[in-house]
CSV table of C-alpha atoms in Angstrom, one decimal:
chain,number,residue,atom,x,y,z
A,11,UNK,CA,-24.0,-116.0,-69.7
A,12,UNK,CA,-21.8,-117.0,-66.5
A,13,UNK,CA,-21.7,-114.9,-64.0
A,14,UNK,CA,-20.0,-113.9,-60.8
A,15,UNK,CA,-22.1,-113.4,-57.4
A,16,UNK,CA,-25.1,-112.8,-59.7
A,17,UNK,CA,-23.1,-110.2,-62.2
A,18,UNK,CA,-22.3,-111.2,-66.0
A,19,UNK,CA,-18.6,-111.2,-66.4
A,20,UNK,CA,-18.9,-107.4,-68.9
A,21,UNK,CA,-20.6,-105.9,-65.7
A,22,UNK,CA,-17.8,-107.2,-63.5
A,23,UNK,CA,-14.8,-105.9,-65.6
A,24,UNK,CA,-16.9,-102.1,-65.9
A,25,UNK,CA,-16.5,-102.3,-62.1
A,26,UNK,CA,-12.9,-103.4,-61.9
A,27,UNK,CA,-12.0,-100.5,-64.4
A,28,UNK,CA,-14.7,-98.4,-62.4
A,29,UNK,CA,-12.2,-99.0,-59.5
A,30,UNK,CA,-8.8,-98.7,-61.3
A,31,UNK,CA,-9.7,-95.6,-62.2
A,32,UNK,CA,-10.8,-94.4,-58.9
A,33,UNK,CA,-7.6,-95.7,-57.7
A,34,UNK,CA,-5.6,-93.5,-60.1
A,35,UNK,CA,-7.8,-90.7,-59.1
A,36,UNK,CA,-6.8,-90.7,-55.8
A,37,UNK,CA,-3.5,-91.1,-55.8
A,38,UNK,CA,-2.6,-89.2,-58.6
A,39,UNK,CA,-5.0,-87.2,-57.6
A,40,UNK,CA,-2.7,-85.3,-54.6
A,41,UNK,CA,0.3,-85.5,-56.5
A,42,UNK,CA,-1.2,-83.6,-59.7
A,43,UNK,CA,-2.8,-81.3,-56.6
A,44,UNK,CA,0.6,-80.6,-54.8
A,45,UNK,CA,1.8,-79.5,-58.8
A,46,UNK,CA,-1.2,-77.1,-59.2
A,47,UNK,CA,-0.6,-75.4,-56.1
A,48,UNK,CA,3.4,-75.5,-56.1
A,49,UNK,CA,3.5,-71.8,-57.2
A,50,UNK,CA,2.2,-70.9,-53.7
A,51,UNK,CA,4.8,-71.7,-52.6
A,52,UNK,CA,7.3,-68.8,-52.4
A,53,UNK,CA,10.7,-70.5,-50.7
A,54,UNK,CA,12.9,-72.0,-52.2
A,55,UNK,CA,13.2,-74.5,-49.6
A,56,UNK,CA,9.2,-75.1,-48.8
A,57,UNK,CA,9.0,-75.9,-52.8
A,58,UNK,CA,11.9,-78.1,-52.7
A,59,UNK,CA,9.8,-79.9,-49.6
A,60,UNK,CA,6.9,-80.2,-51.0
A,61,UNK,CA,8.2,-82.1,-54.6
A,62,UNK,CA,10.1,-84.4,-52.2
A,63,UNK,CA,6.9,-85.3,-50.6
A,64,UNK,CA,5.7,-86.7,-53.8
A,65,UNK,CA,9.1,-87.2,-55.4
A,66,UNK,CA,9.2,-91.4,-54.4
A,67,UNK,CA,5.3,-92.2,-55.3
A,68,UNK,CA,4.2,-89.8,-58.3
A,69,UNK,CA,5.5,-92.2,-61.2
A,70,UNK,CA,3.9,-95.3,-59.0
A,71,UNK,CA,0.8,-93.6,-59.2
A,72,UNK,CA,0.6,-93.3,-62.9
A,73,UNK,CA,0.7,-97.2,-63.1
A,74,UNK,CA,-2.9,-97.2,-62.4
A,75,UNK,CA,-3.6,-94.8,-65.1
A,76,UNK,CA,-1.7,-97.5,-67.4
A,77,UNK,CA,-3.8,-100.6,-66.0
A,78,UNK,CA,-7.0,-98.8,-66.6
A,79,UNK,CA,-5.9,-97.6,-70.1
A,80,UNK,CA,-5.2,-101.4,-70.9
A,81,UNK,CA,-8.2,-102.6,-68.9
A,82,UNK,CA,-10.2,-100.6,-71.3
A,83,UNK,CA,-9.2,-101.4,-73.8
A,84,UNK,CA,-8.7,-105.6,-73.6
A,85,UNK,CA,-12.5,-105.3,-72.1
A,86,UNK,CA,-14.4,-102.5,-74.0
A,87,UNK,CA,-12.4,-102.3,-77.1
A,88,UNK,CA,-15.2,-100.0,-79.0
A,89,UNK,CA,-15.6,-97.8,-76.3
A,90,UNK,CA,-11.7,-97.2,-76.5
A,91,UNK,CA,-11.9,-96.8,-80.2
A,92,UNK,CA,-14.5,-94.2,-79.6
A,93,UNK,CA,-12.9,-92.0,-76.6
A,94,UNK,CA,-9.2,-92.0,-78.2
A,95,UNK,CA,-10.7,-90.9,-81.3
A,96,UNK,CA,-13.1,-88.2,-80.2
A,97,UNK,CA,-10.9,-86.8,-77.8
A,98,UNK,CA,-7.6,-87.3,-79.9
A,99,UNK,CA,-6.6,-83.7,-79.0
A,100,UNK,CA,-7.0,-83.3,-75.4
A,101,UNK,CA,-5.2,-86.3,-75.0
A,102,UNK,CA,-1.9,-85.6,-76.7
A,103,UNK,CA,-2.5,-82.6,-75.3
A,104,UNK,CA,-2.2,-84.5,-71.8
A,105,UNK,CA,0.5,-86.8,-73.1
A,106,UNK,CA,2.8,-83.7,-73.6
A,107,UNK,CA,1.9,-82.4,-70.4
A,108,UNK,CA,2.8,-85.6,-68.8
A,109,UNK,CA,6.2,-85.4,-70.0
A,110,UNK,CA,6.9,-81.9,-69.2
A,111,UNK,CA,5.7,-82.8,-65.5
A,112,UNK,CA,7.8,-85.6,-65.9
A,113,UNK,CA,11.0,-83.7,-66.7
A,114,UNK,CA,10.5,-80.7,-64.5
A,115,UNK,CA,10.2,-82.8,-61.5
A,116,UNK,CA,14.1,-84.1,-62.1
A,117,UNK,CA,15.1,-81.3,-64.3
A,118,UNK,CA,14.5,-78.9,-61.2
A,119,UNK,CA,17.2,-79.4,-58.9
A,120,UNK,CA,20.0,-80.3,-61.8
A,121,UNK,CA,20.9,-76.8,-61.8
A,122,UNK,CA,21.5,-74.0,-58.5
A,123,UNK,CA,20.2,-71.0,-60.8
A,124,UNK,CA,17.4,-69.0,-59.7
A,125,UNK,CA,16.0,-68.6,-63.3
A,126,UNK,CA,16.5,-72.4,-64.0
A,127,UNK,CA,14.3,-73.2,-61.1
A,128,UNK,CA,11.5,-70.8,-61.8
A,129,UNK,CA,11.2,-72.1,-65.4
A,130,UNK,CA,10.7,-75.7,-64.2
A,131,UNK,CA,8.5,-74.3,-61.1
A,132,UNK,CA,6.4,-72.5,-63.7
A,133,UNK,CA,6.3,-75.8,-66.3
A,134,UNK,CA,5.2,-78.1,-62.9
A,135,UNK,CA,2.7,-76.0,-61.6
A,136,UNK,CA,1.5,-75.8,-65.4
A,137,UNK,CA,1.4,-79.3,-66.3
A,138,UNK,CA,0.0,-80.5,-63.5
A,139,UNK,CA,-2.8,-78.0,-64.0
A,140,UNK,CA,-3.1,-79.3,-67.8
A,141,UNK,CA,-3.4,-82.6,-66.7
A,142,UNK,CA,-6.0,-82.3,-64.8
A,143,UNK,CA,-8.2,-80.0,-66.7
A,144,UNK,CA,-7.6,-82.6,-69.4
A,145,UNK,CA,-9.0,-85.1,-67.4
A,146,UNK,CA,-12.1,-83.1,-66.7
A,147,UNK,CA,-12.9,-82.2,-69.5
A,148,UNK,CA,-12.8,-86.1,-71.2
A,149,UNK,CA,-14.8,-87.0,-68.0
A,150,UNK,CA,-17.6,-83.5,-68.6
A,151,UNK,CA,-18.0,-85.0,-72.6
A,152,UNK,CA,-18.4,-88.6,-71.8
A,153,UNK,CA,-20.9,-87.8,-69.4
A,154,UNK,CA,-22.9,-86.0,-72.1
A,155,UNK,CA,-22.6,-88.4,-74.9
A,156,UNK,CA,-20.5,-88.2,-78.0
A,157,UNK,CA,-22.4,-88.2,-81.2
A,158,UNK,CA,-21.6,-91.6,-82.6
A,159,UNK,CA,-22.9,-93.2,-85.1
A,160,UNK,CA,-24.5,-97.4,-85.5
A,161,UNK,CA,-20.7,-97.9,-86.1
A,162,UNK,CA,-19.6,-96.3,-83.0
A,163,UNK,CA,-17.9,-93.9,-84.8
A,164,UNK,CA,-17.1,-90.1,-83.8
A,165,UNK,CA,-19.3,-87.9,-85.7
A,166,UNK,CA,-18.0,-84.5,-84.4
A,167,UNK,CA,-15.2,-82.5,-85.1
A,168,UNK,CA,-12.4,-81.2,-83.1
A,169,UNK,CA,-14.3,-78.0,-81.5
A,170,UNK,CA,-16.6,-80.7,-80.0
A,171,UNK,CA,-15.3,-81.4,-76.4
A,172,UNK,CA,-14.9,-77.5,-75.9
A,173,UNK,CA,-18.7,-77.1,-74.3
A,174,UNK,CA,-19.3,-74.7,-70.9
A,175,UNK,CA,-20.0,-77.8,-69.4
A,176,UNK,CA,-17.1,-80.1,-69.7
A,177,UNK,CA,-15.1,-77.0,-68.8
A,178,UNK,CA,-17.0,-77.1,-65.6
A,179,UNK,CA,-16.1,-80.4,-65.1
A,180,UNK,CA,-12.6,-79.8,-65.8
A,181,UNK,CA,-12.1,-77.0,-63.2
A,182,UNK,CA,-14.3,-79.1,-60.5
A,183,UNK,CA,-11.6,-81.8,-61.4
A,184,UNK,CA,-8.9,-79.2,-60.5
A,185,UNK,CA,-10.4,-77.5,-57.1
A,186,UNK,CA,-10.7,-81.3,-56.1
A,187,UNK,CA,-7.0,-82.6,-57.2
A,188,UNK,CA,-5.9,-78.8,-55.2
A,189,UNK,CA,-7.7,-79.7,-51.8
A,190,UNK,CA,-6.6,-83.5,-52.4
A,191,UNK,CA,-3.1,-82.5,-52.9
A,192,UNK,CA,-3.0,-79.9,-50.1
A,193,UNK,CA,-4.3,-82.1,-47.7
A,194,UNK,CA,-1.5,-84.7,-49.1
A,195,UNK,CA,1.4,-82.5,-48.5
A,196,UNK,CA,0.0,-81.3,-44.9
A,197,UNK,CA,0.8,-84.5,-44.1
A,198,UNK,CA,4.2,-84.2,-45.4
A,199,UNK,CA,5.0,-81.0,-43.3
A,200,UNK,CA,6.0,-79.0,-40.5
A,201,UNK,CA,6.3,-75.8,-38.8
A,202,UNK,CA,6.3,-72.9,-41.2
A,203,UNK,CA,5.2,-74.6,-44.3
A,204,UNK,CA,2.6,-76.8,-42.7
A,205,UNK,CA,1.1,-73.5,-41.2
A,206,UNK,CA,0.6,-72.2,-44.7
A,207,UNK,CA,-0.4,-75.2,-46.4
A,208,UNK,CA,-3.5,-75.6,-43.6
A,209,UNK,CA,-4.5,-72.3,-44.9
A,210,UNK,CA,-4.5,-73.6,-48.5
A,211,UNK,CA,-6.6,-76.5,-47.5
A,212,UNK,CA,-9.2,-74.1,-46.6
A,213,UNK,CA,-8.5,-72.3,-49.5
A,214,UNK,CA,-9.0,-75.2,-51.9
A,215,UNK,CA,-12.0,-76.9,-49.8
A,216,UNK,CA,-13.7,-73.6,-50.2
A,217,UNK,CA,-12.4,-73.6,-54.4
A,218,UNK,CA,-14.1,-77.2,-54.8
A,219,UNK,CA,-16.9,-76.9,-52.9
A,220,UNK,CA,-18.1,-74.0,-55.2
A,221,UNK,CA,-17.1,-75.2,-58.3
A,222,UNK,CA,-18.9,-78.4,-57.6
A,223,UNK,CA,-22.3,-76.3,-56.6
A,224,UNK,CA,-22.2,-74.7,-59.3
A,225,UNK,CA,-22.0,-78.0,-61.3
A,226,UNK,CA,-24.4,-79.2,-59.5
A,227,UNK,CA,-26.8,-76.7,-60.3
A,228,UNK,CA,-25.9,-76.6,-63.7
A,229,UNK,CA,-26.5,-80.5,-64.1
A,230,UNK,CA,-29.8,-80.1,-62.6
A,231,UNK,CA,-30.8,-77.4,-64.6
A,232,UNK,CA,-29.4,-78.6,-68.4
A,233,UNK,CA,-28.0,-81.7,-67.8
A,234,UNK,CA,-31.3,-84.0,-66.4
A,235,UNK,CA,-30.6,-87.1,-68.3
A,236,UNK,CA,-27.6,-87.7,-65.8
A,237,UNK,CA,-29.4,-87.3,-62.1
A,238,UNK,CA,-32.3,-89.6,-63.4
A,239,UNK,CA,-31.3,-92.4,-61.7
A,240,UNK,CA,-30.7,-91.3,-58.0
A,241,UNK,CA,-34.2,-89.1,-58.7
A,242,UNK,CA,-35.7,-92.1,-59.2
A,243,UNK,CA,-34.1,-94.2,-56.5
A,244,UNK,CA,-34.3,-91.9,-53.4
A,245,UNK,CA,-32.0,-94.5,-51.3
A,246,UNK,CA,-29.0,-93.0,-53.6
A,247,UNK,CA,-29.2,-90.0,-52.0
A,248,UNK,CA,-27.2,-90.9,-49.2
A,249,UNK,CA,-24.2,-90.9,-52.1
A,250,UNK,CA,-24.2,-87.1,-52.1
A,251,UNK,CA,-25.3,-86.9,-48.7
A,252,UNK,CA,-21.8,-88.7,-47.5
A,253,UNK,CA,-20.1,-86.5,-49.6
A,254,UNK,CA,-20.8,-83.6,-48.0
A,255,UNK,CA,-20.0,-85.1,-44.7
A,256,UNK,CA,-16.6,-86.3,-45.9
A,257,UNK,CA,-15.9,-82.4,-47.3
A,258,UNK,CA,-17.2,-81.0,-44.2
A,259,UNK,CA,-14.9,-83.5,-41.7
A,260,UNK,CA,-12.0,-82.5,-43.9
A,261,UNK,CA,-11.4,-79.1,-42.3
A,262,UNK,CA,-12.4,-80.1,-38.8
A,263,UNK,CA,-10.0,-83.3,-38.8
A,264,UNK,CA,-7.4,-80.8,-40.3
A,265,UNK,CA,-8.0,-77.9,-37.2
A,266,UNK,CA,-7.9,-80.8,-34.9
A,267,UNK,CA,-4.9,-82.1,-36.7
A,268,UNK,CA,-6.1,-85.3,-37.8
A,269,UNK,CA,-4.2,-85.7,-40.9
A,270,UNK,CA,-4.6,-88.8,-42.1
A,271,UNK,CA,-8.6,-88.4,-41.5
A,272,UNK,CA,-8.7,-85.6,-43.7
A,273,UNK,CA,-6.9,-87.4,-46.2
A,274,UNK,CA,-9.3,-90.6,-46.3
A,275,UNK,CA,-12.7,-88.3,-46.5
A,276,UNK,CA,-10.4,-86.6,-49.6
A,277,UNK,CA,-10.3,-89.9,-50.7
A,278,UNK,CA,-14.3,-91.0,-50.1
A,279,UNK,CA,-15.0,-87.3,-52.0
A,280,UNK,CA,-13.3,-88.8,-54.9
A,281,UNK,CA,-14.5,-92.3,-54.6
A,282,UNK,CA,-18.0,-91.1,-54.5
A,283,UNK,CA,-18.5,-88.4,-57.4
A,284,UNK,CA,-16.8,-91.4,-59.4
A,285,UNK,CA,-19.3,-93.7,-58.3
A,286,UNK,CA,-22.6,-91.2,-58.9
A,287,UNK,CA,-20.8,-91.0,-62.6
A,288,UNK,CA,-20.9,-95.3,-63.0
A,289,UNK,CA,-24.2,-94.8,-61.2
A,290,UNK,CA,-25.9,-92.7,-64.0
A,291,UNK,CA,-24.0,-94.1,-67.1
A,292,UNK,CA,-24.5,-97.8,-66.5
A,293,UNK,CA,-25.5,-99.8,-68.3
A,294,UNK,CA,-23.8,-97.0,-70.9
A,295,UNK,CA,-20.7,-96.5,-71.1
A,296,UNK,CA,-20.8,-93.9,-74.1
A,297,UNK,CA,-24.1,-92.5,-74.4
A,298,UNK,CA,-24.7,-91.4,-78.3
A,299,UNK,CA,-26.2,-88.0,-78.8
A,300,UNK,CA,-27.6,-88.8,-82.5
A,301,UNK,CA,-29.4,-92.0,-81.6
A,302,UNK,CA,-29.8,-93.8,-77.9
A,303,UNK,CA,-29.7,-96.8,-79.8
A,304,UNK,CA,-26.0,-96.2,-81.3
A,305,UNK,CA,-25.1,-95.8,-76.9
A,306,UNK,CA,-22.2,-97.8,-76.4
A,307,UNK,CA,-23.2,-100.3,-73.6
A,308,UNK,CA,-21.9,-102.6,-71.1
A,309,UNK,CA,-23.1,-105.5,-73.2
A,310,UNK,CA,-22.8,-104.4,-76.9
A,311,UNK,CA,-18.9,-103.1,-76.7
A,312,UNK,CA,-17.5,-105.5,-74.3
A,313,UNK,CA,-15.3,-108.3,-75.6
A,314,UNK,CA,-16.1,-111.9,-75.6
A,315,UNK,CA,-17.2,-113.9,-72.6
A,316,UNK,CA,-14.2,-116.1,-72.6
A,317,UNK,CA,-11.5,-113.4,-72.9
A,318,UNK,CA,-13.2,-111.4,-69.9
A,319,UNK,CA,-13.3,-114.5,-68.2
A,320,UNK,CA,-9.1,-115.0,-68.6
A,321,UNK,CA,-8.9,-111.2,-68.5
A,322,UNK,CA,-10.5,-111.3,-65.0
A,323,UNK,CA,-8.4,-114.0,-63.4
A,324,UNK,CA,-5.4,-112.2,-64.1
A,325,UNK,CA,-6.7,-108.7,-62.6
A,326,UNK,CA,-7.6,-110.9,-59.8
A,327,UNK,CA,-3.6,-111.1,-59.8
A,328,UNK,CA,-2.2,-108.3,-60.8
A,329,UNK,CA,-4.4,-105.5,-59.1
A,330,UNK,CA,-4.0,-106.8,-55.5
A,331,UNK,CA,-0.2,-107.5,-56.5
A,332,UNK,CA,0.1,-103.7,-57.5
A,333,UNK,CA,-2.0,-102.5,-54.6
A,334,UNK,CA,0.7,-104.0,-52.0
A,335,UNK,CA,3.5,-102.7,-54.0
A,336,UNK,CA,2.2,-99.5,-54.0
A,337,UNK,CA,1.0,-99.5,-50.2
A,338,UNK,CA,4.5,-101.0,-49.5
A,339,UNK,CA,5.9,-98.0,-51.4
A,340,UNK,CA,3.7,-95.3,-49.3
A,341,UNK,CA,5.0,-97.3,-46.3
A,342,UNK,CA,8.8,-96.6,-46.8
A,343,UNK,CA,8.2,-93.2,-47.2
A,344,UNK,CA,6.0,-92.5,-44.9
A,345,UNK,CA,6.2,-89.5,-42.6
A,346,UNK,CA,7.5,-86.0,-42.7
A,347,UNK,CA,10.0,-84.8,-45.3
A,348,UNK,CA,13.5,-83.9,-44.0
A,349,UNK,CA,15.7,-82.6,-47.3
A,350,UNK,CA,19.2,-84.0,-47.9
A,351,UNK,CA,21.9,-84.4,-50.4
A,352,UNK,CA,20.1,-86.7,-52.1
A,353,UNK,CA,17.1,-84.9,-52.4
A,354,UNK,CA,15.0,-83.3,-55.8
């Protein structure tokens, strides 16, 4: 099989869509964070801040959830047969919310009344929170296993994915997009507002920080199959190690305002608990509960060699082309948000 600096070409696409992925995480990550905490937000005028300061990048962002949907699926067609399927419910369900987000965001400000605005305040803050619960709790039941059969086909039924574990997961996915997002629009800020959002960065540091404790525990305690790797490779420890440094420089680069440091060890947080999960699931990528032999793999779902081989040389394009546009994007906008005429 040909290979790439000593990796088959199936390895090397799990790690480009390993990295998509994390991409999307991050920054639609602070953007789905500003949403969930938008109702603390009493003014009028700090809320119409704070959904400018994601108004010119949130639809950018979900680009990268698009890439990785289509890397997916041109390089591990199975394994997208078998999520979509399985999870067919939480992901309309996410697909609506989507769109409600969507339409609140420019909905919002088409009308002056008070009531108008609440309702679309109230369907933000929702959908945002939707979303990333739904993410979660994909994320809490692939990390599991699915029950699939030789076929690679969903076994369960609809109940399946509701399980105390993926819902811990879920809300560990929310506490993280919170801090992520608060520390996103701290950057955005002044006076007043910036005042209280540093409050809600402790707020949500302190929210994630126990809900990933708990998960912690709880992995350690039911979940074994899924810390048996960096058990047996005590070197990995240094994954979780760095991740509590980057949580703990978060609130000290923030009291020392040191924004854009507490945003990148935001960033490493997610980076890293996305790289323990390709850590413990390769060479997986769907682990079956019936039988470990049914486990989608690396190898046994990926497509051929010779379509990963085109497939790469045009992510090899295309991701760096998006990552400029995007960083050219951030770069127009950067800096704090002053409201105007033309504003949300």
């Amino acid at each position: 099989m040909a290979t790439i600096f000593s990796l088959d070409y199936a390895t090397l696409w799990f790690l480009v869509i390993g990295a998509v992925f994390t991409g999307y995480a991050i920054l639609d990550g602070f953007d789905l964070g500003a949403g969930a905490i938008h109702l603390f937000l009493k003014k009028e005028e700090s809320r119409r801040i704070a959904i400018n300061a994601i108004g010119p990048v949130w639809d950018g962002n979900e680009v990268w959830l698009v890439i990785g949907g289509g890397a997916l699926f041109a390089g591990f067609p199975k394994v997208y047969a078998a999520v979509f399927s399985a999870f067919y419910i939480p992901f309309m369900i996410f697909l609506v919310a989507l769109i409600f987000r969507a339409i609140s965001i420019e909905f919002r400000s088409k009308e002056p009344m008070a009531w108008w605005r609440k309702l679309w305040d109230w369907s933000y803050c929702l959908s945002s929170c939707v979303i990333a619960l739904a993410l979660g709790l994909v994320l809490g039941n692939i990390l599991q296993g699915l029950p699939l059969d030789r076929n690679g086909n969903f076994q369960g039924d609809w109940t399946y994915f509701l399980n105390p574990y993926a819902f811990m997961v879920a809300i560990s996915t929310l506490a993280l997009f919170m801090m992520h997002g608060a520390i996103y629009l701290v950057m955005k800020t002044e006076k007043r507002l910036y005042t209280k959002l540093t409050i809600l960065v402790k707020n949500t540091t302190i929210f994630f920080v126990i809900s990933v404790l708990l998960l912690s525990f709880y992995t350690l305690l039911y979940r074994e199959h899924l810390t048996e790797r960096i058990k047996a490779n005590t070197w990995m420890f240094i994954i979780p190690v760095l991740m509590v440094l980057a949580v703990a420089n978060i609130t000290r680069s923030i009291s020392q305002q040191r924004y854009r440091q507490a945003f990148f060890s935001s960033a490493v947080v997610i980076s890293l608990l996305l790289v323990i999960v390709a850590v413990e699931l390769y060479p997986n990528m769907v682990i079956s509960t019936l039988d470990p032999a049914y486990s989608l793999t690396v190898a046994n779902a990926s497509s051929s060699e010779k379509s990963l081989g085109y497939m790469l040389v045009f992510a090899g394009i295309g991701v760096p082309l998006v990552a400029v546009y995007t960083s050219f994007v951030f770069w127009t906008f950067k800096g704090k948000v002053k409201l105007d005429e033309m504003s949300y």
